[in-house]
XYZ file of C-alpha atoms in Angstrom:
316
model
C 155.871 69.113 125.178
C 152.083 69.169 126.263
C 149.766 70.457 123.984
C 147.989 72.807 126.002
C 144.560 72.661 123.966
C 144.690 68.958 123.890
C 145.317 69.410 128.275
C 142.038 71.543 128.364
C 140.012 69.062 126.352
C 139.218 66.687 129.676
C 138.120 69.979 131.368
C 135.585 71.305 128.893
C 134.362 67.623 128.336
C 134.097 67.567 132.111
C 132.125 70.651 132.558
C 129.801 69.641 129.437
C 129.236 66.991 131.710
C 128.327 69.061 134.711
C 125.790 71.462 131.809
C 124.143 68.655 131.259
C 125.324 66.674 128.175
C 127.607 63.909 127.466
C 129.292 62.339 124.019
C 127.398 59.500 121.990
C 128.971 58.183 118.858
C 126.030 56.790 116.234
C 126.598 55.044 112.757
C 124.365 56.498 110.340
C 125.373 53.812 108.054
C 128.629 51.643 107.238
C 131.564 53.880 106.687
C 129.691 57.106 108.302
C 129.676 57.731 112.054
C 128.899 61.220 113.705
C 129.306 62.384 117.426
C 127.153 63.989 118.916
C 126.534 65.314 122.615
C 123.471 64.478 124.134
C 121.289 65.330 127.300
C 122.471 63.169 129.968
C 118.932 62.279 130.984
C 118.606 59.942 127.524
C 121.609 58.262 128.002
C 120.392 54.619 130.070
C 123.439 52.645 131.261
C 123.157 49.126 130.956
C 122.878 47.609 134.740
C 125.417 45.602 136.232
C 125.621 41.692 134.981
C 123.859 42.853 131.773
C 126.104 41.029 128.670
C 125.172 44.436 126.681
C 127.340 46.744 127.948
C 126.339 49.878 125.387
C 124.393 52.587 126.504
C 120.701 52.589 125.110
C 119.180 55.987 124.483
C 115.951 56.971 125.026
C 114.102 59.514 123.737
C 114.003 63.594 124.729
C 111.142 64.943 126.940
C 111.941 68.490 126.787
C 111.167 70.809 123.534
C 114.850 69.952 121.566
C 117.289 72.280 120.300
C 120.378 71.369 117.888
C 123.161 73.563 118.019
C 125.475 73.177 114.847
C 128.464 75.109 114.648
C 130.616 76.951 112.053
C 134.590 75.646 110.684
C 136.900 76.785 113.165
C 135.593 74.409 115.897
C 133.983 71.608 116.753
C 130.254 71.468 118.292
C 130.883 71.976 122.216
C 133.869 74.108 121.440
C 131.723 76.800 119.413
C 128.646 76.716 122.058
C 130.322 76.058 125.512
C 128.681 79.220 126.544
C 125.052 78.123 125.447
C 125.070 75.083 126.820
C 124.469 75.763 130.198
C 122.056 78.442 129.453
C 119.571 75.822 127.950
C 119.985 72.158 129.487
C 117.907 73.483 132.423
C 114.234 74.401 129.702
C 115.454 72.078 126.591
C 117.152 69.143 125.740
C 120.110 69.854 123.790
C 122.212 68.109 120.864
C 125.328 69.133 119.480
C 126.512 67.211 116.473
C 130.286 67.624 115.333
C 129.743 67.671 111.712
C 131.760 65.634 109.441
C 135.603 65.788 109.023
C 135.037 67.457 112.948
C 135.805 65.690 116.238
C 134.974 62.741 115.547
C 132.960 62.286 112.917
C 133.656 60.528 109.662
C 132.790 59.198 106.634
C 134.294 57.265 103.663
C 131.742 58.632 101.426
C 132.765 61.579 99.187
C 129.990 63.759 99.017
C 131.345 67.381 100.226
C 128.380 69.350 100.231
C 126.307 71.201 102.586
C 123.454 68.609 101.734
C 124.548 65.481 102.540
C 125.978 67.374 105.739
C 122.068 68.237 106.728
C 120.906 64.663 105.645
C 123.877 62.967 107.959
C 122.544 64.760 110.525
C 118.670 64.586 110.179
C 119.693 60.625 110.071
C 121.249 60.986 113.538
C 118.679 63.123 114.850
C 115.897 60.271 114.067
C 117.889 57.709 115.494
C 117.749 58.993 118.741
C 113.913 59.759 118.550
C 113.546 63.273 117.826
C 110.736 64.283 115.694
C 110.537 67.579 115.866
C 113.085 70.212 116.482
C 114.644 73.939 116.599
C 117.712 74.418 115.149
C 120.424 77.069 115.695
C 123.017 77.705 113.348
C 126.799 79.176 112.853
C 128.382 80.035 110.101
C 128.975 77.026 108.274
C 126.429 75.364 110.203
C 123.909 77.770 109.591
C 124.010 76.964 105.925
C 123.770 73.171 107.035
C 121.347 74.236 109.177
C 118.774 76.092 106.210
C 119.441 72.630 104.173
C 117.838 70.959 107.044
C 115.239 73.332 106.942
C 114.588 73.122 103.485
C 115.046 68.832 103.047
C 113.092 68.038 106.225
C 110.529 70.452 107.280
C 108.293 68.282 109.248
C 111.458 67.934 111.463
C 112.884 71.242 111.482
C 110.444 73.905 113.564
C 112.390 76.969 113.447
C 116.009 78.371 112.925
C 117.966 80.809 114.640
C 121.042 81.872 112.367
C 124.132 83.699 113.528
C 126.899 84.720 111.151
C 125.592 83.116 107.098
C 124.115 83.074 104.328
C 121.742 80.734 102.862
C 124.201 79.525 100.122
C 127.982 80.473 98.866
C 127.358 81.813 95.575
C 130.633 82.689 94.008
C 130.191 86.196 93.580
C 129.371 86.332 96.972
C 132.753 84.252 97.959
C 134.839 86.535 95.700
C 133.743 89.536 96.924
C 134.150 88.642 100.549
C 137.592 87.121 100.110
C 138.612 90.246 97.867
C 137.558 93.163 100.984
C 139.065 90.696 103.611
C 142.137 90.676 101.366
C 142.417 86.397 100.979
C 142.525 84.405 97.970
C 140.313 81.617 98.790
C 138.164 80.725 101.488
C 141.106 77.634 102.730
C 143.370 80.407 103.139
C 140.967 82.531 106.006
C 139.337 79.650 107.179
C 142.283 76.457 107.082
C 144.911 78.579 108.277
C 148.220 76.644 108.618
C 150.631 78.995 110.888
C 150.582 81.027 113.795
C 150.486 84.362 111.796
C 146.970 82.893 109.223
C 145.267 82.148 113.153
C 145.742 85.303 114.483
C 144.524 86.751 110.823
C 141.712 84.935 111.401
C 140.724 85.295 114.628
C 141.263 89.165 114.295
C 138.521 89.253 111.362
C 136.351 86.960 113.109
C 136.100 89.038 116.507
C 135.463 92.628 117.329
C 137.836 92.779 119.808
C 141.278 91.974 119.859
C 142.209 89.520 121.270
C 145.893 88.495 122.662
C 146.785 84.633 122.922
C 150.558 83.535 123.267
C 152.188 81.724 120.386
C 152.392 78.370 122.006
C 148.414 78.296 122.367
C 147.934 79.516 118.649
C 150.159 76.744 118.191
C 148.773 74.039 119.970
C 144.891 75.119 118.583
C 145.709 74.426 114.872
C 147.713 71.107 115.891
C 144.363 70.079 117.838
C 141.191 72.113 115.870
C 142.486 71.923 112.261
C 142.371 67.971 111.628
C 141.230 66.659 108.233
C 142.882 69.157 106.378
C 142.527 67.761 103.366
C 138.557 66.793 103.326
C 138.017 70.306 104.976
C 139.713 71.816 102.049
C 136.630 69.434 100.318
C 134.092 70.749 102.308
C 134.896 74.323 101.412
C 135.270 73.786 97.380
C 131.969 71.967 97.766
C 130.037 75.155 99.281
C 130.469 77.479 96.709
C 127.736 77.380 94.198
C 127.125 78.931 90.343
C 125.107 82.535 90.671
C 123.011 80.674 88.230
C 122.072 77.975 90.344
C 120.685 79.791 93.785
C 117.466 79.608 94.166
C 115.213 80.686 97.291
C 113.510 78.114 99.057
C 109.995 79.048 100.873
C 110.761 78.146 104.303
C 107.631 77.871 106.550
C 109.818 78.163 109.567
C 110.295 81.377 111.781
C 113.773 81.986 111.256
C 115.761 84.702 113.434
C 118.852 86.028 112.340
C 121.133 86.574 115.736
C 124.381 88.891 114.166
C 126.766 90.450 115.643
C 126.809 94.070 114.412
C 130.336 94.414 113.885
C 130.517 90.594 111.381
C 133.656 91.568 108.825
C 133.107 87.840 107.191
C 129.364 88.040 107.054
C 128.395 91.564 107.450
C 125.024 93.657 108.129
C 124.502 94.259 104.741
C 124.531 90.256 103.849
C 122.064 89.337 106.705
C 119.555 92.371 106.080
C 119.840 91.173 102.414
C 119.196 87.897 103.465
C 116.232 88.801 105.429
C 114.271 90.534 102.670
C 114.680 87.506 100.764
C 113.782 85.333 103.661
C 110.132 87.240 103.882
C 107.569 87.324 106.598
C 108.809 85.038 108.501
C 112.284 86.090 109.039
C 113.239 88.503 112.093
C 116.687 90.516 112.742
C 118.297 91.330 115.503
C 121.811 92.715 116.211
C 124.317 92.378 118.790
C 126.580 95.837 119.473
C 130.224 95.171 119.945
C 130.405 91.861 118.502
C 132.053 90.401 115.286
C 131.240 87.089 113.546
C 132.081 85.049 116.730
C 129.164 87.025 118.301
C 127.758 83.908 120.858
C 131.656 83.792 122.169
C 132.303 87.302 122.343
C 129.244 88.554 124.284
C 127.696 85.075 124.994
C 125.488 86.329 127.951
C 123.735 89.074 125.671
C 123.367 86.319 122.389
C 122.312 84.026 125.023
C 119.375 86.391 126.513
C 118.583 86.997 123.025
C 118.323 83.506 121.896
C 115.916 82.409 124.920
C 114.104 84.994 124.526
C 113.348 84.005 120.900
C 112.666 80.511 121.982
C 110.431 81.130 124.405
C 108.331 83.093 122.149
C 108.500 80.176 119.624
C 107.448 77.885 122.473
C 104.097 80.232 123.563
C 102.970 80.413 119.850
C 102.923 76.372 120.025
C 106.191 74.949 118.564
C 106.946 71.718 119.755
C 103.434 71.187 121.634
């Protein structure tokens, strides 16, 4: 029987296509190769009769933003709705992080870290020096690692839906009010009925999606069980260890109002420790999916932040 996901893939790919980006797999080093899509205007062909037949990239000419998504998706799954809205005013990258699509590694570093460094490493190969990042979820933690490791790189952040690190008592106490044991149980679920639980946390409203498409979304989005499981263990951190850093980017925090997983009271927390140079702004009627649920409002919102970065200088 045809995996209807897996049926849709060619389609999204296609329209990607049509936004304005294309796939482009790069070794960061032996053993470790990420995906990412790319603007289609950095992607050079190699001409006919040329023995080199692999694409050569060149590098962006528009201010760049990286969009790095969360751990129920990979990269142009999560922002299919931004992508259009931006290709036109930026150029755009979106990774698949490790253990996603189709990136890989034999290494067996799990954490959020080596995640951020992977991708920095990409990032340079294909030229880009300076950048905006916008992150979800699990990506937005990558995403403040980034910010933190490489801030000569890293201009500005806009967050939706996480924290800046996983302490434990944070991780217990969201499990415990979302009634789930561990974080592999909400997040890896591994039947029709954990899905639905998690999509009906992760929205605001409810959605309805026939059995057989449940179905065929964990056979197709829930690869790499095993390392994912990895990835999670390795997020969680001591309530000893967390310490602050002192960004010197603007960060905005994007949220939808109605987060269960994340939830107001985490991201206005967040922004007092953040400081001066963190700004919050909700989204009504939207859960921790926020930029799928109401993409045309988080979309408005999030050009409207970047333009603002982009008159105050970034990127010039």
């Amino acid at each position: 029987m045809v995996n209807l996901v897996a049926a849709q893939t060619p389609l999204l790919h296609g329209l990607m296509k049509m936004a304005g980006v294309q796939p482009h797999r790069v070794e960061i080093e032996p053993g470790t190769v990420v995906n990412f899509w790319v603007p289609n205007e950095t992607v050079k062909k190699p001409k006919k009769g040329e023995k080199n037949k692999t694409p050569t990239l060149t590098k962006p000419n528009k201010p760049v933003i990286v969009l790095v998504h969360g751990f129920a998706a990979e990269g142009i799954v999560t922002w299919q709705f931004q992508v259009g809205a931006l290709t036109k005013k930026y150029s755009v990258y979106i990774p698949d992080l490790l253990f996603f699509g189709s990136s890989i590694t034999d290494k067996t570093d799990r954490s959020p870290t080596f995640q951020a460094e992977t991708l920095v490493k990409g990032l340079k190969k294909f030229g880009i020096e300076k950048c905006i990042v916008v992150g979800f979820s699990y990506g937005g933690m990558v995403a403040f690692k980034m910010a933190e490791l490489y801030p000569d790189l890293v201009q500005a952040m806009v967050i939706s839906g996480s924290i800046l690190a996983m302490t434990d008592s944070i991780s217990e106490a969201t499990l415990s009010e979302l009634g789930f044991k561990s974080s592999s149980e909400l997040l890896l679920p591994d039947s029709v009925k954990g899905l639905k639980t998690l999509l009906s946390v992760a929205t605001y409203k409810k959605l309805w999606f026939p059995n057989r498409l449940h179905k065929d979304y964990l056979e197709v989005m829930f690869t790499n069980r095993k390392e994912r499981a990895e990835l999670l263990e390795g997020l969680v951190i001591n309530n000893k260890d967390p310490t602050i850093p002192r960004f010197v980017q603007k960060i905005h925090l994007l949220w939808g109002e109605n987060d269960q997983i994340f939830n107001l009271g985490l991201a206005q927390n967040m922004k007092g420790q953040l400081g001066e140079t963190a700004t919050f702004q909700g989204i009504q009627k939207a859960g921790h999916l926020v930029h799928l649920e109401r993409p045309c409002v988080y979309n408005r919102c999030l050009k409207r932040f970047l333009t603002s970065l982009l008159e105050n200088g970034v990127q010039k």
